[in-house]
mmCIF file of C-alpha atoms in Angstrom:
data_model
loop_
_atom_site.group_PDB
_atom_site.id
_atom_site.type_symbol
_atom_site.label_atom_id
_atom_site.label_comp_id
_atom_site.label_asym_id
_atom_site.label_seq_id
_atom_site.Cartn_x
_atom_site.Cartn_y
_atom_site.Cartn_z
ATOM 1 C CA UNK A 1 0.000 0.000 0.000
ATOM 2 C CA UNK A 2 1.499 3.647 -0.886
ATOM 3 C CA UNK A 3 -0.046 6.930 0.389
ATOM 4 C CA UNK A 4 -0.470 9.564 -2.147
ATOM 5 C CA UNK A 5 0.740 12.185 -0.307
ATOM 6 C CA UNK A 6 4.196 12.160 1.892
ATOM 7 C CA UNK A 7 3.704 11.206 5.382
ATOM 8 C CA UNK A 8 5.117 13.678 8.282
ATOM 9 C CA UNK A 9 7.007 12.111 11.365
ATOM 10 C CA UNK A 10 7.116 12.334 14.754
ATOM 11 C CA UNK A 11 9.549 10.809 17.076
ATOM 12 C CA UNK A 12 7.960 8.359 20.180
ATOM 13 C CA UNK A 13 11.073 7.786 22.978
ATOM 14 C CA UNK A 14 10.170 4.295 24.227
ATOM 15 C CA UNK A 15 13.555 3.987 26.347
ATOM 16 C CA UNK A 16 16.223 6.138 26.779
ATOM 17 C CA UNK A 17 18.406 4.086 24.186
ATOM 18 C CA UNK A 18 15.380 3.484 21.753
ATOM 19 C CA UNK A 19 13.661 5.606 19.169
ATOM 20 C CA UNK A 20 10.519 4.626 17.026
ATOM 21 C CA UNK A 21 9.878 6.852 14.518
ATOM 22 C CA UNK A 22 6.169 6.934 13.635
ATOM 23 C CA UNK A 23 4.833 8.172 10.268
ATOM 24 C CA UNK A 24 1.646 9.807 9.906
ATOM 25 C CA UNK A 25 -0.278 10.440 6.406
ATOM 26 C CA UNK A 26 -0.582 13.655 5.100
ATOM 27 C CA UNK A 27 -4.011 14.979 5.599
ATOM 28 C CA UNK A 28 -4.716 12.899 9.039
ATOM 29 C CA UNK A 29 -5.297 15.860 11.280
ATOM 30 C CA UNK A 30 -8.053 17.128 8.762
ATOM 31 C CA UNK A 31 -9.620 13.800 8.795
ATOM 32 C CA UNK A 32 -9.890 13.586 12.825
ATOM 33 C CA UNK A 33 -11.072 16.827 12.667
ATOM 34 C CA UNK A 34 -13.571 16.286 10.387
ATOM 35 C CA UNK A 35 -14.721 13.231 12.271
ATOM 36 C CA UNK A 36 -14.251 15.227 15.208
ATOM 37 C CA UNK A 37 -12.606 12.704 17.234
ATOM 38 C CA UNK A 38 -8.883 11.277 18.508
ATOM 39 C CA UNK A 39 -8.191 7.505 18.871
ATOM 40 C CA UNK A 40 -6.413 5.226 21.480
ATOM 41 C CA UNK A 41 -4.533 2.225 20.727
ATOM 42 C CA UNK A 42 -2.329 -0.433 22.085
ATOM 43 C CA UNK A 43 1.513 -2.170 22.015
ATOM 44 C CA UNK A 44 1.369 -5.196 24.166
ATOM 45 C CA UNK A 45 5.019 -5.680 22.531
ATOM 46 C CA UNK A 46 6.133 -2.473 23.667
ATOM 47 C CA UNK A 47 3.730 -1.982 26.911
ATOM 48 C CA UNK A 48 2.225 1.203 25.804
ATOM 49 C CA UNK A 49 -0.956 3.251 25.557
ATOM 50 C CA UNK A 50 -0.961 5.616 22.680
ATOM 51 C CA UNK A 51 -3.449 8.761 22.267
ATOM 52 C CA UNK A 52 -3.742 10.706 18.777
ATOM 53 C CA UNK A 53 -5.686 13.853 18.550
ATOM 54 C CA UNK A 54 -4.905 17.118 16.718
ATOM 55 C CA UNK A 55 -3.599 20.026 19.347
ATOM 56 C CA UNK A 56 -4.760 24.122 18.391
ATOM 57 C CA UNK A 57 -2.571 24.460 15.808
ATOM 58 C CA UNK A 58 -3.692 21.628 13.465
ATOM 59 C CA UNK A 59 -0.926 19.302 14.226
ATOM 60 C CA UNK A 60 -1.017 16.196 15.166
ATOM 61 C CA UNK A 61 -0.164 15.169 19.335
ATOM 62 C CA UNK A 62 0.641 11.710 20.436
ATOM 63 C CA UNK A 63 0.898 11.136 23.793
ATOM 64 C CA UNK A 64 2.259 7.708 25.489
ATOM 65 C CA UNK A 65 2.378 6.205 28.774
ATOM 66 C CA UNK A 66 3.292 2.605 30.238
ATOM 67 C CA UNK A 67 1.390 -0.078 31.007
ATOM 68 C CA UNK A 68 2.810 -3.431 30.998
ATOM 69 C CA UNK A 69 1.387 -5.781 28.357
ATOM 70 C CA UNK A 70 -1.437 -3.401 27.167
ATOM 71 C CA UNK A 71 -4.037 -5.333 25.324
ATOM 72 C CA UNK A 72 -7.861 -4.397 25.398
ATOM 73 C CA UNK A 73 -9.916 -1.058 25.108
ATOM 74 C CA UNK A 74 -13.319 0.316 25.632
ATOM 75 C CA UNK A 75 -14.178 3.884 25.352
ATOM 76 C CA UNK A 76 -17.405 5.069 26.558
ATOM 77 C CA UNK A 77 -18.157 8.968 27.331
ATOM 78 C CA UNK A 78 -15.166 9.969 29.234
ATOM 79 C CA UNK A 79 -14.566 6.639 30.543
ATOM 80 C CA UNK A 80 -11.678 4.239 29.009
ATOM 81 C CA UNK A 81 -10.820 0.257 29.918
ATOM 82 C CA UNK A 82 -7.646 -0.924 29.546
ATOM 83 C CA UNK A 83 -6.711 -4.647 29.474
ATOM 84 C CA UNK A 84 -3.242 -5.179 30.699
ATOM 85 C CA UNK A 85 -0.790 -8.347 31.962
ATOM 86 C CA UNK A 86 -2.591 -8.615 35.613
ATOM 87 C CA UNK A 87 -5.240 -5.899 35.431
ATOM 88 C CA UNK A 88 -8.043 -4.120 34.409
ATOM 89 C CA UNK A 89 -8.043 -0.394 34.924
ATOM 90 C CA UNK A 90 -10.558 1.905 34.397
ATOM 91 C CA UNK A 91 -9.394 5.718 33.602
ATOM 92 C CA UNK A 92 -11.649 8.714 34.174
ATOM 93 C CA UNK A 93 -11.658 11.794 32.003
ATOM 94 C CA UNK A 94 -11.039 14.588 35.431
ATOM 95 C CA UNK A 95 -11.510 17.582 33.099
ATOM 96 C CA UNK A 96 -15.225 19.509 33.460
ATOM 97 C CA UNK A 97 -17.120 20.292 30.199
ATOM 98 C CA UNK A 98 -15.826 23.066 28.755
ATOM 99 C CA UNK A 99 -12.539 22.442 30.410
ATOM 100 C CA UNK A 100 -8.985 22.544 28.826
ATOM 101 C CA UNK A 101 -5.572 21.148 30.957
ATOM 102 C CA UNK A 102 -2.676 23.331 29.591
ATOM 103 C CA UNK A 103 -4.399 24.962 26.903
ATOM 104 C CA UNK A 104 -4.500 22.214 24.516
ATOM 105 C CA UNK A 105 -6.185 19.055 26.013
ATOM 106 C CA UNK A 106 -9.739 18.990 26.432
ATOM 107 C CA UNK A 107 -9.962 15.231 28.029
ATOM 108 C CA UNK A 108 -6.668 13.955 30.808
ATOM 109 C CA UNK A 109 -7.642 10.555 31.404
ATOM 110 C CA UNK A 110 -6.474 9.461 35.561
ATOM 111 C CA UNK A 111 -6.528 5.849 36.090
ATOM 112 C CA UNK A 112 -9.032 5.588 39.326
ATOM 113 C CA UNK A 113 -9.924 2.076 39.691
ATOM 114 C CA UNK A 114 -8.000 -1.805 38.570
ATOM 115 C CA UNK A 115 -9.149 -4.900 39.464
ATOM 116 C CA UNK A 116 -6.071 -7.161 39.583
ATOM 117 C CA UNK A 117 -6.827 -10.525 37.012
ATOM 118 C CA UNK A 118 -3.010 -11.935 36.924
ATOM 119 C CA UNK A 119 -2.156 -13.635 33.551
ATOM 120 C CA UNK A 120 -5.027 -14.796 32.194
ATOM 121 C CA UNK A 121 -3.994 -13.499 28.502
ATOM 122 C CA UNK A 122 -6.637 -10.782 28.502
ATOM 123 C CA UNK A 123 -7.352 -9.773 24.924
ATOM 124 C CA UNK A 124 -10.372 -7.854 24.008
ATOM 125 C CA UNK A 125 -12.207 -5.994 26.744
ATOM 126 C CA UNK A 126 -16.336 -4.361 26.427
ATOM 127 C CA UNK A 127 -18.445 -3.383 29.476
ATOM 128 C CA UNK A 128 -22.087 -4.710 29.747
ATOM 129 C CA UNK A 129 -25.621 -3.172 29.780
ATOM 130 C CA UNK A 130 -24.740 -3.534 33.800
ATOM 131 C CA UNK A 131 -21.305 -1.658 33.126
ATOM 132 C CA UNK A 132 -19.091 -4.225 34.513
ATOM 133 C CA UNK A 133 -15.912 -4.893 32.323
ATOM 134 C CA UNK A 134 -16.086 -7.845 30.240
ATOM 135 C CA UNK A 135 -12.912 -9.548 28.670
ATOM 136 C CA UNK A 136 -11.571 -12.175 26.840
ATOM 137 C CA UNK A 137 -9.555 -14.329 29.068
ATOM 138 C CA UNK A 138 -7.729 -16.297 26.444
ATOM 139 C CA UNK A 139 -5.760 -18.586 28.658
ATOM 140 C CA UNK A 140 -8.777 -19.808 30.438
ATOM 141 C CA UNK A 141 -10.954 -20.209 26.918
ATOM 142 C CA UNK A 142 -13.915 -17.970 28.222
ATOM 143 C CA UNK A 143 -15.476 -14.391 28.056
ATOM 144 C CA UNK A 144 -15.126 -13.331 31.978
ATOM 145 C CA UNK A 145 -15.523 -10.051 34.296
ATOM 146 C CA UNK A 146 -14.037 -8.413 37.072
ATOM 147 C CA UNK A 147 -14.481 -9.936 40.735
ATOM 148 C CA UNK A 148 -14.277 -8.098 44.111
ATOM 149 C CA UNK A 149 -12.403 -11.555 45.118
ATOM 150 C CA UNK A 150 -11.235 -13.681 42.958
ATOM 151 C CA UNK A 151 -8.749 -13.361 39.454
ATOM 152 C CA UNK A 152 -12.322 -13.060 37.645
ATOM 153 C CA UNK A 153 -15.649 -14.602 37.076
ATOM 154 C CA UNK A 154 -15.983 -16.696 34.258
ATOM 155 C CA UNK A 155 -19.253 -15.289 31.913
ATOM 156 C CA UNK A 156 -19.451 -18.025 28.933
ATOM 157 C CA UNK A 157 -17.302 -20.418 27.511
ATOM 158 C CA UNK A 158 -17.715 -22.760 24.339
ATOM 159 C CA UNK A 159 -19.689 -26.034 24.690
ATOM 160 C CA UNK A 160 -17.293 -27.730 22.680
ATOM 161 C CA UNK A 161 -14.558 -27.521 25.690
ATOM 162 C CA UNK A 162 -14.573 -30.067 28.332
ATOM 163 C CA UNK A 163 -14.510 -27.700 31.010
ATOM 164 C CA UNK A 164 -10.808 -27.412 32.125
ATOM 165 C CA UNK A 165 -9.968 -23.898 33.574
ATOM 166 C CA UNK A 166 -6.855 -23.598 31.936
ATOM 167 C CA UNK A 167 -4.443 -23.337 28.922
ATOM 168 C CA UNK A 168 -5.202 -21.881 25.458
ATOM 169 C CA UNK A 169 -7.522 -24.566 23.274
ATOM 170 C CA UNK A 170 -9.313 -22.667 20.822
ATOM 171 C CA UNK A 171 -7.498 -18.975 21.004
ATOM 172 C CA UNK A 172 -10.397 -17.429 21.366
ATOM 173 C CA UNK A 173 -9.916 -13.567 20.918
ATOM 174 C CA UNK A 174 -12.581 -11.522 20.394
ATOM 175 C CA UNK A 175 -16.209 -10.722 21.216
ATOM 176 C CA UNK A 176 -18.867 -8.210 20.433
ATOM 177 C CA UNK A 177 -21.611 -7.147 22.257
ATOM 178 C CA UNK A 178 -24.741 -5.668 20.902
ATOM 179 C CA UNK A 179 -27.232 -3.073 23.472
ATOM 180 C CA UNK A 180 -24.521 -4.516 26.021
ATOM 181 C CA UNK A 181 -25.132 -7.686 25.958
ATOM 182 C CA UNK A 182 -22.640 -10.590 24.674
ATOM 183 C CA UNK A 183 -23.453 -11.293 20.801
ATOM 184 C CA UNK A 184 -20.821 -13.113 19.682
ATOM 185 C CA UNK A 185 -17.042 -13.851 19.846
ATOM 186 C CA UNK A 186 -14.240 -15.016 17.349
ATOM 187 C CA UNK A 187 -11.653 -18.560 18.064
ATOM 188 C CA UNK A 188 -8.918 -19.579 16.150
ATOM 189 C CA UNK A 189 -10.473 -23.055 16.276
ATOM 190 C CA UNK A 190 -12.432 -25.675 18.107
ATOM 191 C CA UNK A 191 -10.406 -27.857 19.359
ATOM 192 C CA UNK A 192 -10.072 -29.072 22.648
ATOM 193 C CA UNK A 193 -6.587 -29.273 23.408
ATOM 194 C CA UNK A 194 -4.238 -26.832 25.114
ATOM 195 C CA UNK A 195 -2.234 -25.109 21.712
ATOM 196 C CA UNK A 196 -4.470 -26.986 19.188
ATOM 197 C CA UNK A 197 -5.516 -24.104 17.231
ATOM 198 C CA UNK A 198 -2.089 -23.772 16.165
ATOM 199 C CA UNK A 199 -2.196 -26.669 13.649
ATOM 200 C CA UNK A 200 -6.181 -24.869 12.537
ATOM 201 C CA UNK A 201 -4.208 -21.341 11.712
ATOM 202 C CA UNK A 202 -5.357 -21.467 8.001
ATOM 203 C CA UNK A 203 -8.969 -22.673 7.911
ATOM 204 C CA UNK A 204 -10.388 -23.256 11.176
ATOM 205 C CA UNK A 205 -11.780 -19.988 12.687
ATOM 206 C CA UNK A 206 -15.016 -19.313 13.702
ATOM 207 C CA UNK A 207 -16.975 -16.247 14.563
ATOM 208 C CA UNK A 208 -19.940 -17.999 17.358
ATOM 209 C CA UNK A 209 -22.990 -16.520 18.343
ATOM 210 C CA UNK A 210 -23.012 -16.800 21.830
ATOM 211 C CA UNK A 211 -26.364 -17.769 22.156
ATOM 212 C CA UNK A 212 -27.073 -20.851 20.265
ATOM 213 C CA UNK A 213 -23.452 -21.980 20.145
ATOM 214 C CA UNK A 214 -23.878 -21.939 16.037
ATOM 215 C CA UNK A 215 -21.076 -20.578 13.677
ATOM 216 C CA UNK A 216 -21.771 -17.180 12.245
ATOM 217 C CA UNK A 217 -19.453 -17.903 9.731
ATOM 218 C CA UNK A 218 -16.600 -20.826 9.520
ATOM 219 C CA UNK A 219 -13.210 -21.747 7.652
ATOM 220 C CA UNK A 220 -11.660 -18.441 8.603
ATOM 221 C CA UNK A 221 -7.802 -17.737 8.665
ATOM 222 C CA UNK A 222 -7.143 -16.503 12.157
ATOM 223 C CA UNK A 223 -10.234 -14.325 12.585
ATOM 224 C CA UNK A 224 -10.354 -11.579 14.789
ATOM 225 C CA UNK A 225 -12.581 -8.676 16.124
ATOM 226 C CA UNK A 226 -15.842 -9.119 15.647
ATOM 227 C CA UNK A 227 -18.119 -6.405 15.469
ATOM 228 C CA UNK A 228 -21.414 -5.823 14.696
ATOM 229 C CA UNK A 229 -22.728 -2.358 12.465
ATOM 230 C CA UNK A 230 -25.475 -1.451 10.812
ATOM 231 C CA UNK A 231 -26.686 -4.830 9.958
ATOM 232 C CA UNK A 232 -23.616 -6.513 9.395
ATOM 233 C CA UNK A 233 -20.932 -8.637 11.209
ATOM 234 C CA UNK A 234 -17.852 -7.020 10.342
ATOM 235 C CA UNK A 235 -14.017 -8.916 11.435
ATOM 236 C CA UNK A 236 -10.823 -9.519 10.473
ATOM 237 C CA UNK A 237 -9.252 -12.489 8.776
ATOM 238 C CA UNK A 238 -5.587 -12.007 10.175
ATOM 239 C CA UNK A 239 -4.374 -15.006 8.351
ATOM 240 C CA UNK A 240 -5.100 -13.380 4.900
ATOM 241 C CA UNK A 241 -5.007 -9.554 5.536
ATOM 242 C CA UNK A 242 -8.784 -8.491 5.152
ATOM 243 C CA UNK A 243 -11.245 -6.563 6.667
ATOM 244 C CA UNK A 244 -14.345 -8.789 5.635
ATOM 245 C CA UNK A 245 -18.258 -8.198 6.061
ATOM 246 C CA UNK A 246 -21.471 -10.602 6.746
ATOM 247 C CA UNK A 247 -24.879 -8.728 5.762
ATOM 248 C CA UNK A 248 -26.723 -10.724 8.299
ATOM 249 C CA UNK A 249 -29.828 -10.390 6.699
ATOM 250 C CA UNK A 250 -28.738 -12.251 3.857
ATOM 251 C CA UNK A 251 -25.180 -14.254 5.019
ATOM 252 C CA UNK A 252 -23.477 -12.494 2.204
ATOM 253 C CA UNK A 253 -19.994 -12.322 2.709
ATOM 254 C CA UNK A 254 -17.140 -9.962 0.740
ATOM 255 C CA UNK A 255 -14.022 -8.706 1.830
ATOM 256 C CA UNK A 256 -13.657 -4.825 1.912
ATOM 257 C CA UNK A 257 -9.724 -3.876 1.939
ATOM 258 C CA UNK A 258 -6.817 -5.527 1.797
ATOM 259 C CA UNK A 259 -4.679 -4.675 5.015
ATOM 260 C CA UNK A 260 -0.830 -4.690 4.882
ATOM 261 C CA UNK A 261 0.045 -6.657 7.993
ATOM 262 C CA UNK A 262 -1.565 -8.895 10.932
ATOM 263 C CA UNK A 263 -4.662 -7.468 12.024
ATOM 264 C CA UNK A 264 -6.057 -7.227 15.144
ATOM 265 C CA UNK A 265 -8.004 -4.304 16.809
ATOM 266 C CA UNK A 266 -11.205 -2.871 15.218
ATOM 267 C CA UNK A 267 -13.507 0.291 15.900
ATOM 268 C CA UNK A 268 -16.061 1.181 13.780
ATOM 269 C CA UNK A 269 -17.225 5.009 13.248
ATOM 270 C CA UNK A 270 -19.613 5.493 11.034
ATOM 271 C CA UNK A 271 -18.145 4.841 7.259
ATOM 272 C CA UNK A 272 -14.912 4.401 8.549
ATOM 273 C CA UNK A 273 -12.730 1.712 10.545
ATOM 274 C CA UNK A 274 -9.818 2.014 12.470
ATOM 275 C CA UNK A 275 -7.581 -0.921 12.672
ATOM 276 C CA UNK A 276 -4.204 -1.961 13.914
ATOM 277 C CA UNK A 277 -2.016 -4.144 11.370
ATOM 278 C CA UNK A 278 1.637 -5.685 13.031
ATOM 279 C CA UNK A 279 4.675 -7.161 11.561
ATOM 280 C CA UNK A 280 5.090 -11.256 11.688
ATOM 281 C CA UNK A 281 6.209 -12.246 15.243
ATOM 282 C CA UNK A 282 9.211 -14.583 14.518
ATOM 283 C CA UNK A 283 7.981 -17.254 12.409
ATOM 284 C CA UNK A 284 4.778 -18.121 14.061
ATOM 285 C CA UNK A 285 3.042 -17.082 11.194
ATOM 286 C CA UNK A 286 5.040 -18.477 8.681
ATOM 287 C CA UNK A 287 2.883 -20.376 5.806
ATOM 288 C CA UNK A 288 -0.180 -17.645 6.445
ATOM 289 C CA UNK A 289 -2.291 -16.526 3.425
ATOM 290 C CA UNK A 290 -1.149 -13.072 4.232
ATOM 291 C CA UNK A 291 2.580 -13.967 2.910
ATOM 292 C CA UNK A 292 1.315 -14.687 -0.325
ATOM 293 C CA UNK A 293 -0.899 -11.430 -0.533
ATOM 294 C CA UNK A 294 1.872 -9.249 0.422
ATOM 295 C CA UNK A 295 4.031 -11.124 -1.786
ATOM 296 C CA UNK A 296 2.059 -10.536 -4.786
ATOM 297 C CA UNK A 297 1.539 -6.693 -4.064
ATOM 298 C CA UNK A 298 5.296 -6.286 -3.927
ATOM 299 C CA UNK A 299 4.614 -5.063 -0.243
ATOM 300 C CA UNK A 300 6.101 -6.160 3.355
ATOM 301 C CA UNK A 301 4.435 -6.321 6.639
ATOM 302 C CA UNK A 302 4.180 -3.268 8.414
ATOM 303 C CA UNK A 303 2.907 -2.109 11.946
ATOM 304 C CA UNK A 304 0.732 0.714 12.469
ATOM 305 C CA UNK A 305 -3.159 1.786 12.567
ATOM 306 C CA UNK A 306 -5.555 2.277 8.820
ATOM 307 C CA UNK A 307 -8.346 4.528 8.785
ATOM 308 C CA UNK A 308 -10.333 2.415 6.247
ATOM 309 C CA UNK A 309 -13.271 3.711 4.094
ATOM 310 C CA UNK A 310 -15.891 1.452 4.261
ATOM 311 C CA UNK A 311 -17.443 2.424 1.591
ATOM 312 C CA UNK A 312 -14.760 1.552 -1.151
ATOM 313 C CA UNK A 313 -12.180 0.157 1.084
ATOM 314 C CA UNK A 314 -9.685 2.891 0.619
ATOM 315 C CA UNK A 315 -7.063 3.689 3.088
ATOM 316 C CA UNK A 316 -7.705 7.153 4.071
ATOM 317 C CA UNK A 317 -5.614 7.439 6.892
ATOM 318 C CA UNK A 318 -2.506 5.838 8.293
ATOM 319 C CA UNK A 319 -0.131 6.042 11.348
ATOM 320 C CA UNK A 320 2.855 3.793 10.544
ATOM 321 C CA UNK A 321 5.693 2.558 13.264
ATOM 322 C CA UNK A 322 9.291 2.373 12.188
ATOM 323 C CA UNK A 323 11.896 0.736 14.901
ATOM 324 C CA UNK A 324 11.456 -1.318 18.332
ATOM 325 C CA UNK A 325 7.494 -1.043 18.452
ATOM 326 C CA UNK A 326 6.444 -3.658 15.706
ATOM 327 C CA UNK A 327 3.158 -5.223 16.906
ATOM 328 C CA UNK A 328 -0.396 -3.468 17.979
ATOM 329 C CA UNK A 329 -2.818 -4.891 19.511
ATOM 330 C CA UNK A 330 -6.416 -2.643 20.254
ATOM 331 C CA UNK A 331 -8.324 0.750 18.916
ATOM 332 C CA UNK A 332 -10.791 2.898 19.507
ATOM 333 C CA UNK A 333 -12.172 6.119 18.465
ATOM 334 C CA UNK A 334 -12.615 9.176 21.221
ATOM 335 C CA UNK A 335 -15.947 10.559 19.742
ATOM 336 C CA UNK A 336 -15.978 14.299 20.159
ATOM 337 C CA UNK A 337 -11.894 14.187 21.741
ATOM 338 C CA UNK A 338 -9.550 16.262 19.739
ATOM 339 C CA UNK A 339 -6.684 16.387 21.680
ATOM 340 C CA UNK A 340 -6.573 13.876 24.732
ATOM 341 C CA UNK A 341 -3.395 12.848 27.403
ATOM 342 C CA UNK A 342 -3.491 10.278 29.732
ATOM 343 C CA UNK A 343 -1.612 9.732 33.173
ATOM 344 C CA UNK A 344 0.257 6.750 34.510
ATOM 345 C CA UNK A 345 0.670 5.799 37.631
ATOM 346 C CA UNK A 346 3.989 6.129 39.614
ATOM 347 C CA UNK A 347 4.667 9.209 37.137
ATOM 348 C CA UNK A 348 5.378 12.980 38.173
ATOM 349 C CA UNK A 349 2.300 14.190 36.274
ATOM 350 C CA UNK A 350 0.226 11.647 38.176
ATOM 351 C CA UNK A 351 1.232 13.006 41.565
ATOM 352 C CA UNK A 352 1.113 16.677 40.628
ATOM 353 C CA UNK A 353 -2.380 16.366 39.662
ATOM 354 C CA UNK A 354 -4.302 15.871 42.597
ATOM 355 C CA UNK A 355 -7.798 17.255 42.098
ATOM 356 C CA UNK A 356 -10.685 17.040 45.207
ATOM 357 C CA UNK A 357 -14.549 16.961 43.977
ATOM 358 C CA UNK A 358 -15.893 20.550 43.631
ATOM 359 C CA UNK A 359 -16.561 21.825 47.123
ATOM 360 C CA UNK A 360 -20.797 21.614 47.804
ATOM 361 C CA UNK A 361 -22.609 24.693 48.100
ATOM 362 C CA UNK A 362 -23.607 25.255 51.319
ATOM 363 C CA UNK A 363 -26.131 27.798 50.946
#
């Protein structure tokens, strides 16, 4: 894939010895704007949180902070969810409406409250009609949520499985929820044996309805973020590159753009998706469908996030990584955020920016 227009860069310190240079498209702080909103998205490679917005001069602002293993996000009205190694945090937005922090960001995201999980290989993460967090906890081959005393609660798991608690059978990955309530999730495969979806990497994905157990659709190539919009299951077949489509009125099924890399991570705002492409990971997936399609295209993996139309499947948008950070994970779109920071804890900015509830009038 080549941009029409040169990319600008920005430079992203990771460590003190290690520089990633990311590349944004020309014209990508017009398009937020337009859309008026920002995005978050993960490294689980790299441990980091990434915001994009556009500050008050047009330009684009990323800001970063740490947290170990980041994997799943949820974004909801000031609120964001973050999936890491052993926790799930939420983060509050502590400016008022109207507010601005610095004179440039209009939403500073505080984490205020984690539930510890340990390694359960959290990957996707919702909240419910209820608003408790929901989240894939891959290791343990179920959809789960947050408990006040245990690692977590397990929700639903797949019938097929015998019932052991532990080790990865099926990978699965990825759920959607529709009105808040669990619709349906995506698996590597259905096999019942700790790694077994390994040797099912080409064909044997599933996206399940959660319901009725049945296979939305089947055969898939390492399928991955399923989401439902506008009448349609939408998800990504990482094993071949594509952003692909179910009307589910009909069970007709196209791709809609090609995507240079391994895709995982997928928000949907209105014609448009964000998602998060990574390079291979050793040779794990060696002997993918995606090697071929790149291949042909004269192209090489790449990590990074797409802004994809979905109306022609056109890449309007891009942010592309160069150096140590090689692999995303999760995005999401900040609806009506243009310029948005977060805080970590043990940081400076976290301690300076101790802020009480409003004082109640007394009168």
């Amino acid at each position: 894939m080549t941009s029409p227009n040169p990319p600008s860069s920005l430079q992203a310190q990771a460590t003190p010895r290690e520089r990633t240079t990311i590349n944004v498209s020309k014209g990508l702080a017009e398009l937020l704007l337009r859309l008026r909103m920002s995005l978050a998205f993960t490294s689980y490679q790299s441990g980091q949180l990434f915001l994009v917005g556009v500050d008050p001069d047009d330009r684009i602002a990323i800001d970063q902070q740490h947290f170990e293993r980041a994997m799943g996000l949820h974004w909801n009205k000031g609120r964001l969810h973050l999936a890491t190694g052993t926790q799930i945090i939420r983060f509050e937005d502590m400016l008022l409406p109207g507010e601005q922090a610095d004179g440039r960001n209009d939403a500073v995201l505080v984490p205020r409250l984690s539930w510890t999980t340990n390694d359960v290989d959290a990957h996707e993460l919702s909240v419910d009609v209820s608003g408790r967090p929901l989240f894939v906890a891959t290791r343990f081959n179920c959809i789960a949520t947050v408990d006040d005393r245990f690692s977590f609660s397990p929700v639903w798991m797949p019938e097929f499985l015998d019932g052991s608690d532990k080790g990865d059978r099926c990978h699965l990955n990825g759920m959607a929820l529709v009105d808040g309530t669990l619709a349906c999730v995506s698996m590597v495969s259905t096999t019942d044996e700790v790694d077994g979806w390994r040797a099912q990497r080409n064909a044997g994905g599933v996206i399940m309805e959660c319901r009725t157990g049945r296979s939305l659709v089947s055969g898939l190539s390492m399928p991955h973020s399923p989401r439902i919009h506008e009448g349609a299951l939408w998800f990504l077949e990482a094993g071949r590159g594509a952003l692909a489509k179910v009307e589910l009125a009909t069970g007709v099924r196209r791709d809609v753009a090609f995507l240079p890399g391994f895709a995982r991570g997928l928000d949907l705002v209105g014609t448009h998706a964000l998602v998060t492409v990574s390079k291979p990971r050793d040779a794990r997936f060696d002997g993918l469908q995606l090697d071929h399609e790149l291949a042909s295209r004269g192209q090489s993996a790449w990590c990074g996030v797409l802004v994809v139309n979905l109306e022609n499947g056109s890449i309007d948008g891009w942010i592309r990584f160069e150096g140590p950070v090689q692999e995303l994970f999760d995005v999401v779109a900040l609806p009506g955020v243009l310029c948005p920071r977060s805080l970590s804890p043990g940081t400076r900015e976290l301690w300076d920016n101790v802020r009480p509830r409003p004082e109640i009038d007394r009168r």
